[in-house]
XYZ file of C-alpha atoms in Angstrom:
542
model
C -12.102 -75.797 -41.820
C -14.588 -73.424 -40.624
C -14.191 -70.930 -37.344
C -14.138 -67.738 -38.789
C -11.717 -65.255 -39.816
C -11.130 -63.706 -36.611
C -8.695 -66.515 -34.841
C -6.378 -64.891 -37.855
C -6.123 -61.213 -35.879
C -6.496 -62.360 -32.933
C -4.277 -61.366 -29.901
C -3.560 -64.530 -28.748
C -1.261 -66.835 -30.586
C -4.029 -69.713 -32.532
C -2.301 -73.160 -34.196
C -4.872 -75.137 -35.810
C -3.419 -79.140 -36.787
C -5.537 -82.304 -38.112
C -5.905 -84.880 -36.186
C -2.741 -86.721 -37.597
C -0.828 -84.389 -35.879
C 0.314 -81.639 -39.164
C 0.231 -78.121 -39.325
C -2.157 -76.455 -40.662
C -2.090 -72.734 -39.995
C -0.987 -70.334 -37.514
C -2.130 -66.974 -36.883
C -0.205 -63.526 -36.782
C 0.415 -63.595 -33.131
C 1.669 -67.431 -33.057
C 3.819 -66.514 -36.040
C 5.898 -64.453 -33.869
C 6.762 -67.665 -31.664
C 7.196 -70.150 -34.650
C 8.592 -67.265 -37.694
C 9.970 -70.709 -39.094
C 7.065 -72.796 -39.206
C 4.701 -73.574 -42.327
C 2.016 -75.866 -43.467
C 2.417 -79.290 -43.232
C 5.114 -79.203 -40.675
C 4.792 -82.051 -38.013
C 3.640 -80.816 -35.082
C 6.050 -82.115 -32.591
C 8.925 -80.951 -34.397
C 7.448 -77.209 -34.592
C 5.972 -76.679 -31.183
C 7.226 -77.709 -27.063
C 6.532 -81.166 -26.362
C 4.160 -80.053 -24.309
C 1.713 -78.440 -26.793
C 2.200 -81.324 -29.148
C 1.488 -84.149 -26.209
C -1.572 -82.496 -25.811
C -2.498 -82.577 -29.403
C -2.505 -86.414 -29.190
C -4.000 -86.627 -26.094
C -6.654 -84.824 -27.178
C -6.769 -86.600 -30.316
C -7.121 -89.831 -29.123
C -9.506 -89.132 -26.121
C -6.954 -90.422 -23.406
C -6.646 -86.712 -21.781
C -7.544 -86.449 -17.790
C -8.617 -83.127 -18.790
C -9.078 -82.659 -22.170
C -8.495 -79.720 -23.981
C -6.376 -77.785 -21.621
C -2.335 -78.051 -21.251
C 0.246 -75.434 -20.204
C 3.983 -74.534 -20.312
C 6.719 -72.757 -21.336
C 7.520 -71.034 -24.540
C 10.617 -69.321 -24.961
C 10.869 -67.245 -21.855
C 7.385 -66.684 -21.440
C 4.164 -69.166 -19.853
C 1.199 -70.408 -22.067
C -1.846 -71.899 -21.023
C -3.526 -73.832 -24.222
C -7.309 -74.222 -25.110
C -8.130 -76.582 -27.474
C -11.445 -76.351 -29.483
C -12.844 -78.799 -32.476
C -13.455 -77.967 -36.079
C -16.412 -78.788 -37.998
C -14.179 -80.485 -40.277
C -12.292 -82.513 -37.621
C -9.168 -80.324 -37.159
C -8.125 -78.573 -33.650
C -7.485 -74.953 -32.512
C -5.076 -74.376 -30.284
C -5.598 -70.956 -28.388
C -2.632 -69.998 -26.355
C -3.114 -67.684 -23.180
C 0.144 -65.670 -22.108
C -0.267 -66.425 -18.125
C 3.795 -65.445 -17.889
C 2.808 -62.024 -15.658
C 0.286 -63.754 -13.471
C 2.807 -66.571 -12.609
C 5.475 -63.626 -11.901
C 3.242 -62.056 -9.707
C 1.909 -64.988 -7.586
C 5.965 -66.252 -7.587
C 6.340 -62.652 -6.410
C 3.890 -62.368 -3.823
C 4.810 -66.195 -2.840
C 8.635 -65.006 -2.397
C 7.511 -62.183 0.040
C 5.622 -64.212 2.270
C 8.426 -66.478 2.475
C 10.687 -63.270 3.348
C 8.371 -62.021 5.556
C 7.769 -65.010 6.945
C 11.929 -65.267 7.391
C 12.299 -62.231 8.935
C 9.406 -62.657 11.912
C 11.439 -65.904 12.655
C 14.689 -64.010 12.692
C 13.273 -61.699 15.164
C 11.434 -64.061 16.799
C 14.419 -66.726 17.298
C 17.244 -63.679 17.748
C 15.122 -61.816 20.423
C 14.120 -64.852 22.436
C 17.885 -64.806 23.800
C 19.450 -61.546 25.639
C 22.775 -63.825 25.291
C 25.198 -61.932 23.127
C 27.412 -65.083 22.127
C 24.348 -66.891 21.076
C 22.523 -64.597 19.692
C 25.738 -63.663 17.299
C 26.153 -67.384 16.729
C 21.869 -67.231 15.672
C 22.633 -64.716 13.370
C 25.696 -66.317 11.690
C 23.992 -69.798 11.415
C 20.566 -68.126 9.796
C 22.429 -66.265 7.383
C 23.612 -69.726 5.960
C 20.632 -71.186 6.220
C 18.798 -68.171 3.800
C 21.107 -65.958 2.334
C 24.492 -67.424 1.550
C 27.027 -70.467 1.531
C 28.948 -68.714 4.288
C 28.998 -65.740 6.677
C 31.035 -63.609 8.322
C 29.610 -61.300 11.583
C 32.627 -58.320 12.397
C 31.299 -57.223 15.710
C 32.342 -53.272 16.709
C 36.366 -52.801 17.482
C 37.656 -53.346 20.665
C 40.858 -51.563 20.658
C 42.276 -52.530 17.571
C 40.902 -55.871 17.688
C 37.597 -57.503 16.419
C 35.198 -60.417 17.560
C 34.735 -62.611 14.262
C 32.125 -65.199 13.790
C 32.334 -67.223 11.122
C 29.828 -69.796 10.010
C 28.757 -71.801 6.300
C 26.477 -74.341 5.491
C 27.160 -77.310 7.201
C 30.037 -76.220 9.576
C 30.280 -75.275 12.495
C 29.947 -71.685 13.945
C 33.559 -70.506 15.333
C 34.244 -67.408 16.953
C 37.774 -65.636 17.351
C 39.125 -62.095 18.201
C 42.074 -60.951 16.336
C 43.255 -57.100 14.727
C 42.571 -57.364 10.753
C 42.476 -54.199 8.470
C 38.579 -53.702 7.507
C 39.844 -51.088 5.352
C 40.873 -54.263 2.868
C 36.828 -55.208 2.390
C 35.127 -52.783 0.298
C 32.409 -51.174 2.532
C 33.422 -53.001 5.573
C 34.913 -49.585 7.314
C 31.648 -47.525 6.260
C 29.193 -50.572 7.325
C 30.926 -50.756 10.749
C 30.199 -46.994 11.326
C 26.407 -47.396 9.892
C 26.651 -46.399 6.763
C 25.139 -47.471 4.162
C 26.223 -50.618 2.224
C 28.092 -50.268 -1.040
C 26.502 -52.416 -4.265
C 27.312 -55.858 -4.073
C 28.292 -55.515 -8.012
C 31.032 -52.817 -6.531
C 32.986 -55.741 -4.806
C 35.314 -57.841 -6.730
C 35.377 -61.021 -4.561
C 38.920 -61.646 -5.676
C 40.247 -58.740 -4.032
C 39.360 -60.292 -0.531
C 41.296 -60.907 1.968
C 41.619 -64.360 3.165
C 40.512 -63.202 6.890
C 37.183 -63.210 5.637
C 36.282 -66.564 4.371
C 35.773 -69.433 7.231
C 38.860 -71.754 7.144
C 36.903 -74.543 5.568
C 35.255 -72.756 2.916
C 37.385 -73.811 0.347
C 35.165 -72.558 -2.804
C 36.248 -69.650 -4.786
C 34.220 -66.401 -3.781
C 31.902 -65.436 -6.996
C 29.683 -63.274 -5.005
C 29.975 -60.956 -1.941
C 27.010 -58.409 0.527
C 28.532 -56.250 3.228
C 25.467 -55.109 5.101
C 25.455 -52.739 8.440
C 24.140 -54.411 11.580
C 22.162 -50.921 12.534
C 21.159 -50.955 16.300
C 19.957 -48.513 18.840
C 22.052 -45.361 18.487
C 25.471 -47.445 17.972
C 26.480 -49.814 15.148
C 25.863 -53.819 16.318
C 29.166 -54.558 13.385
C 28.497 -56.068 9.654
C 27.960 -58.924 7.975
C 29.858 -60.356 4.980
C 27.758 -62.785 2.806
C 29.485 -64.827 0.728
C 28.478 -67.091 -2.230
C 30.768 -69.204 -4.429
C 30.697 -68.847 -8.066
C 28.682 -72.137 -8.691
C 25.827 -70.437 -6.951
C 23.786 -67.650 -8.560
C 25.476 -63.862 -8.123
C 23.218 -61.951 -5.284
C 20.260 -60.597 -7.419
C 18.898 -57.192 -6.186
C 15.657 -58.037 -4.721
C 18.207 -60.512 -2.914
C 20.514 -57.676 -1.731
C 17.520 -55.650 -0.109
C 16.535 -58.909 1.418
C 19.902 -59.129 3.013
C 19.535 -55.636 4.569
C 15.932 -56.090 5.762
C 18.146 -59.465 7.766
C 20.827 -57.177 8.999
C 18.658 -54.333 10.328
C 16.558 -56.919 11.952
C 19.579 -58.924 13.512
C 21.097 -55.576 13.640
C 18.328 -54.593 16.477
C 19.024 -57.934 18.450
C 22.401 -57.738 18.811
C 22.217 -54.293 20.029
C 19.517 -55.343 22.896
C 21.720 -58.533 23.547
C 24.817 -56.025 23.700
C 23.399 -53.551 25.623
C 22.031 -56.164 28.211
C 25.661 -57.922 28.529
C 27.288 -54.315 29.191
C 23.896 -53.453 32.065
C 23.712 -57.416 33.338
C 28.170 -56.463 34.012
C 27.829 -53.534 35.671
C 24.670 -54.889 37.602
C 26.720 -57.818 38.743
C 29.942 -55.788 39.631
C 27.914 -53.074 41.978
C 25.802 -56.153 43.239
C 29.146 -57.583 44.769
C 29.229 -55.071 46.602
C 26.258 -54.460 48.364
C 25.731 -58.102 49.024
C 26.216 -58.989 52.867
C 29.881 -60.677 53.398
C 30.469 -64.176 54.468
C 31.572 -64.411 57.772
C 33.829 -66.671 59.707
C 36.091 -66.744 62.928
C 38.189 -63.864 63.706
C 40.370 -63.291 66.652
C 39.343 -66.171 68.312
C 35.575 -64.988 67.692
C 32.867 -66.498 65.889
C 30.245 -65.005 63.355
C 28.052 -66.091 61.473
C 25.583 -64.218 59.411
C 22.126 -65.206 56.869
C 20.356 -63.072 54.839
C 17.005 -63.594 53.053
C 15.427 -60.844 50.628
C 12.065 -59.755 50.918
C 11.799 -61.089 47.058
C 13.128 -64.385 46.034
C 14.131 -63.102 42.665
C 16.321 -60.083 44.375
C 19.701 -60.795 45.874
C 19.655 -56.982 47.948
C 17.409 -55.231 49.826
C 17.148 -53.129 52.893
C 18.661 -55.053 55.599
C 22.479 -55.641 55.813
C 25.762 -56.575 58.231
C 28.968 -56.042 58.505
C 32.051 -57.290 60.111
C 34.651 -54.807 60.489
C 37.993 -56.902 62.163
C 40.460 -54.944 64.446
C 44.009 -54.889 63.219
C 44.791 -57.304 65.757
C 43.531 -59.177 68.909
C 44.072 -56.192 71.017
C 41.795 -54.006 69.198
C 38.195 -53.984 68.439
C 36.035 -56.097 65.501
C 33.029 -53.839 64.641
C 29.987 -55.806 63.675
C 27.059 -53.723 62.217
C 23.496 -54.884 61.375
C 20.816 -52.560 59.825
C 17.710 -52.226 58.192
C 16.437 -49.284 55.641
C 12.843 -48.678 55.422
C 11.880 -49.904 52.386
C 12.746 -53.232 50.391
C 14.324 -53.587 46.494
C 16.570 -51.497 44.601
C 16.341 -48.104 46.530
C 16.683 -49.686 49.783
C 19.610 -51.192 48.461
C 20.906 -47.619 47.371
C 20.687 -46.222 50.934
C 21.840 -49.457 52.266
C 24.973 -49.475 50.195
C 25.625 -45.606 51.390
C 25.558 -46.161 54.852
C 27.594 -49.249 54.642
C 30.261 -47.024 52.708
C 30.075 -44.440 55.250
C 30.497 -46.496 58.431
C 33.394 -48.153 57.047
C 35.047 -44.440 56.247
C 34.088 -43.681 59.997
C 35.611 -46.799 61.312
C 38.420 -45.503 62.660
C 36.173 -43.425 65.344
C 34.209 -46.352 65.747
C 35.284 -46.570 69.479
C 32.906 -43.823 70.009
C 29.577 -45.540 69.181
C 27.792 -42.053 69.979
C 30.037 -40.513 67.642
C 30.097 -42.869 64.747
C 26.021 -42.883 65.209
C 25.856 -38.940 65.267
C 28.296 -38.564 62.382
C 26.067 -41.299 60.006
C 22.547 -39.581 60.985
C 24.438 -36.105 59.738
C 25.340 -38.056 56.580
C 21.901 -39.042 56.024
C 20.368 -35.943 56.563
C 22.252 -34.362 54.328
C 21.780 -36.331 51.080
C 18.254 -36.593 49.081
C 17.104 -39.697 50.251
C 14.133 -39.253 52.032
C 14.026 -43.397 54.037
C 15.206 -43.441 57.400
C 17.569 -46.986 59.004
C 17.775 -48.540 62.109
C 21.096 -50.229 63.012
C 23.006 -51.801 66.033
C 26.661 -51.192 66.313
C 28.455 -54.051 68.368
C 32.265 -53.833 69.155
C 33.847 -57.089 69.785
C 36.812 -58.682 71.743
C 37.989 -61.895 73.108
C 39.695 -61.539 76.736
C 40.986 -65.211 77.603
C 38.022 -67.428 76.920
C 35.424 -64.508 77.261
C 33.815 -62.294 74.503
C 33.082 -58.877 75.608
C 31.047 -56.523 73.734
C 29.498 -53.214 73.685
C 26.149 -52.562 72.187
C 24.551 -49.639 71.094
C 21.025 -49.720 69.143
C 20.227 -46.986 67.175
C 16.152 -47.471 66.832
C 16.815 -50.949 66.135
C 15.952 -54.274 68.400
C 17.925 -54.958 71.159
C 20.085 -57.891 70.818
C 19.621 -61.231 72.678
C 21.858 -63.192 74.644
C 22.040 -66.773 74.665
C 23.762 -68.268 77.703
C 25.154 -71.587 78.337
C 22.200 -72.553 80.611
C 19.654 -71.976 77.554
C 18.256 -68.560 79.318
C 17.662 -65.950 76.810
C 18.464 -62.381 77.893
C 17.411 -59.258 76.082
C 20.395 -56.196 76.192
C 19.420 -52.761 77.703
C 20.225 -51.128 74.823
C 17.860 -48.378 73.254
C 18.453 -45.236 70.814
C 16.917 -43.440 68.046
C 16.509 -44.340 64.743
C 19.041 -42.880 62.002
C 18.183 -40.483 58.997
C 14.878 -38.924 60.611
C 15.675 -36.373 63.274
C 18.654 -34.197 63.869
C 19.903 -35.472 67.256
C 20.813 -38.987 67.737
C 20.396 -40.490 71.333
C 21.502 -43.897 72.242
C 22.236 -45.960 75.445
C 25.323 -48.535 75.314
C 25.067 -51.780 76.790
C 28.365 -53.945 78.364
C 27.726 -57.449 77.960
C 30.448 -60.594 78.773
C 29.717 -63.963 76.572
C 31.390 -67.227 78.563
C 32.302 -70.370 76.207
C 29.618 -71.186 74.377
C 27.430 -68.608 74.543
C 26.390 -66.473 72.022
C 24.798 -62.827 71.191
C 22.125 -62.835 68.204
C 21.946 -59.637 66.019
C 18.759 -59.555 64.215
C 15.782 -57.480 61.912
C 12.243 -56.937 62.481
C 12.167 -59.799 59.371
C 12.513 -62.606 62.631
C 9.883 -61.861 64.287
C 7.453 -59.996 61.917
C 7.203 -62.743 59.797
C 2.887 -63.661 59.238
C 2.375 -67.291 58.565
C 1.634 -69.890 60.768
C -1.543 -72.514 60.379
C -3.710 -69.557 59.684
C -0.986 -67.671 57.954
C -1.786 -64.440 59.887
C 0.101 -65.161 62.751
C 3.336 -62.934 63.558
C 6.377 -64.790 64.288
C 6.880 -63.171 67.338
C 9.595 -62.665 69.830
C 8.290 -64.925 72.238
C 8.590 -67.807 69.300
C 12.058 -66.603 68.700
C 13.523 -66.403 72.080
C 12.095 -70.007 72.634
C 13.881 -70.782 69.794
C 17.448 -70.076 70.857
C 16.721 -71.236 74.257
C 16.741 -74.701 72.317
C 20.068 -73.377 70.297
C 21.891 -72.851 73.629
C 25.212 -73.994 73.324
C 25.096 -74.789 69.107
C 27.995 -72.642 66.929
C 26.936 -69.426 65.604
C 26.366 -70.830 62.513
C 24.041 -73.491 63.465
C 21.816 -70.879 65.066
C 21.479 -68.462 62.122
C 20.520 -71.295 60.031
C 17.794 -72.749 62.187
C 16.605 -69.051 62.651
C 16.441 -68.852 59.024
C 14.908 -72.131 58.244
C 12.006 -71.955 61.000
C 11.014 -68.468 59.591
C 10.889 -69.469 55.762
C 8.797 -72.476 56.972
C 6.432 -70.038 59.308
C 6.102 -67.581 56.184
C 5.597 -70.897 53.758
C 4.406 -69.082 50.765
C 3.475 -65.844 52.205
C 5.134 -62.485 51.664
C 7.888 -61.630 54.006
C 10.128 -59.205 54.663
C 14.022 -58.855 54.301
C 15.561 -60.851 56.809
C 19.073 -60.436 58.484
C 21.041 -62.219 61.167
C 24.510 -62.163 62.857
C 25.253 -64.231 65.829
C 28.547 -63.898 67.643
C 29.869 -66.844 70.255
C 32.256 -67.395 72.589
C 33.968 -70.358 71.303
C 33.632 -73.103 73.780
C 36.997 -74.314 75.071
C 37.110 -77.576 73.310
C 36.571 -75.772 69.848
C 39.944 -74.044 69.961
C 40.709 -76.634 67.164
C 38.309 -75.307 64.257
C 38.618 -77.348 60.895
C 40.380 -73.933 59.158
C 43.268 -74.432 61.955
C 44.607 -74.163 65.355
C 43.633 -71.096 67.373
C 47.044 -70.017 69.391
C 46.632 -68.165 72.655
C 47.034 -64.750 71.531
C 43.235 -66.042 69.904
C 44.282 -65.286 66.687
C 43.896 -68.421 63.326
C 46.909 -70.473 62.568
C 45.592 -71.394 58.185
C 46.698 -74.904 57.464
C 46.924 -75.381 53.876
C 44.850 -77.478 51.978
């Protein structure tokens, strides 16, 4: 044959064969993959199938693309050349393409990582739910990293939330004490600190608390990673593989920590959420307005609207403060704080808290006014109120009350015969000047009738066709001229109803009503029982 002597030194392995398919000669750097092979050998029995398929294909003309094959020698990744001979045999050059395959399988593997964790943190923050978002975490761990999982949320007590979860099963979650001190690493990882080597864990010293019931497969391969979050451990996570998968390789191991930090950070925003949405919801009980029913032979009924429909507090409020008995006074007190949202609420919640510690002067509307303004005053909030005090009590089938106004509207009266009668009540508002002045009015509800307390929300609502129109107290009085006679509760709801359908859309501010009626004399049976004479509820049961 005749290419030259320098395929002999050159760096890249050369075979050259005839066209039947023999050996012919190698070159230094192919003699290190074939040290066995000599002259004459057949082909196929000295080189991969894949090299000697080639050979014939090329041979014979049938190649797609002749000339040109790759594959695997040994541990490393050939592409072949083939070139002619003048004297009809073919040279084989052999490219070594096994660290440009690494890298692209390299580069390839960390998009797919990447790629992982942006959906972990995209699927795992799209929930503030800290049951799901646990349950996310145990289920994608499965899914990427391991036959089965184990999340050991933070102690509570001496107990621990588990959730356990492995490809194909379910996720289950339980709460039970276990010793962490029994998993290597476990202890350290639920403090935050680092993770010990998954090669430092002998899988058959764990305890069987750690595996989910139905993982049945002996452990061959074990990761406890921290769950870092903001300031305070989110727990660990125990991967788990059985010994007929592949041990946890070391680029796997990081990738198991780059998971955990990232889940690590969700479950600490889910966490911390759950523990602010709990205390949210436990102060929110009590600022929200009370539901109010019949007492002592009275009825109430109250509605309250926030200014915003995604807020359940605001500025305006009511109360109903019952007398011990019959004989004594119910105090009923509606308010509104300058302001609307959360630091109207604030104030709102104050004052409530202080007229119920003043209640037992409450006789003494002056007083109990002159007291609260001193209270206000006094503190650092800067909004002033207005309120109406209203002290309640039945005599026979009458409702007397006294009402005192403290900057606020004057309460209407309803009567029987649909007339609407504003109270002679006036005063000055609470929380803005040092002396509190206030005029009391005395006013005697028959059966049926009934005395509306109400906000500036009624009749300062803007809608209307042109939707600039104030509600207006004409509008309202009208309104519970046509009410005359209905139950308490009846009224407030109509109130309510025509004013959300004059605002429509529109703004609006908090709104706030209480009406209290003189049960008519054939509603002495109410559905909740019979009312005796003393006025007081007889409760059936059921």
């Amino acid at each position: 044959m005749s290419v030259g002597a320098a395929w002999a030194h050159a760096p890249y392995p050369v075979i050259i064969a005839d066209r039947a398919g023999d050996l012919v000669e190698l070159n230094t750097a192919a003699r290190l993959l074939w040290s066995d092979a000599v002259r004459g050998d057949r082909l196929r029995d000295t080189v991969p199938s894949w090299l000697a398929e080639a050979h014939e294909r090329f041979t014979d003309g049938t190649s797609e693309d002749p000339g040109q094959a790759a594959g695997a020698v040994a541990d490393r990744f050939f592409e072949a050349h083939a070139t002619s001979a003048d004297d009809g045999d073919v040279v084989w050059w052999l490219i070594d393409d096994t660290d440009r395959r690494l890298a692209e399988k390299a580069l390839a593997g960390a998009r797919q990582r990447s790629a992982l964790l942006a959906d972990v943190s995209s699927q795992l923050l799209s929930t503030l739910n800290l049951a799901r978002c646990t349950e996310a975490t145990a289920r994608m761990a499965t899914d990427h990293l391991a036959e089965a999982a184990l999340l050991v949320a933070p102690p509570q007590g001496r107990r621990h939330q588990l959730t356990y979860a492995y490809r194909g099963g379910p996720v289950t979650r339980v709460t039970a004490p276990v010793d962490v001190q029994a998993v290597p690493g476990l202890a350290e990882a639920l403090q935050g600190f680092p993770p010990v080597p998954a090669r430092w864990i002998n899988p058959a010293d764990l305890p069987d608390w750690v595996r989910p019931a139905d993982f049945t497969e002996p452990v061959g391969s074990v990761i406890v990673a921290p769950l870092p979050g903001h300031g305070v451990p989110a727990g660990a996570l125990v991967l788990l593989r059985s010994s007929r998968e592949q041990a946890f390789s070391g680029d796997e191991e990081l990738f198991a920590r780059l998971f955990a930090a990232r889940a690590g950070a969700a479950l600490s925003a889910a966490r911390l959420y759950t523990e602010q949405a709990s205390i949210t919801s436990t102060l929110m009980r009590e600022l929200l307005p009370p539901r109010l029913e019949s007492v002592h032979g009275v009825e109430y009924a109250g509605a309250y609207r926030p200014a915003r429909d995604n807020e359940r507090i605001g500025g305006d409020f009511y109360d109903v403060h019952p007398g011990t008995d019959p004989a004594e006074e119910t105090l009923v007190v509606l308010g509104d704080v300058a302001g609307k949202g959360l630091d109207a609420a604030v104030l709102t919640g104050k004052i409530r808290n202080t007229l119920h510690a003043l209640l037992p002067l409450a006789a003494d509307h002056e007083r109990t006014l002159t007291l609260l303004n001193s209270a206000l005053l006094s503190s650092h909030h800067t909004r002033f109120a207005t309120l109406v005090l209203a002290s309640v009590r039945r005599r026979g089938s009458t409702v007397e009350l006294r009402l005192t106004s403290a900057g606020h509207l004057a309460p209407l009266i309803v009567r029987g015969d649909g007339t609407v009668e504003e109270t002679a009540t006036r005063g000055s508002l609470i929380g803005a000047l040092p002396k509190v002045t206030s005029a009391t009015a005395h006013v005697t509800l028959r059966p049926g009738e009934t005395c509306l307390l109400y906000t500036d929300g009624v009749t300062e609502a803007r809608g209307g066709p042109l939707g600039d129109e104030l509600f207006g107290e004409h509008r309202l009085k009208r309104v519970l001229a046509e009410c005359a006679g209905l139950p308490a509760e009846a009224i407030v709801e109509r109130i309510q109803m025509l004013t959300a359908q004059w605002v429509g859309s529109g703004s609006h501010d908090d709104v706030a009503t209480v009406a209290i009626s003189a049960p008519r004399a054939a509603d002495l049976t109410v559905a909740a029982g019979q009312t005796r004479a003393d006025g007081t509820i007889s409760r059936r049961n059921g």
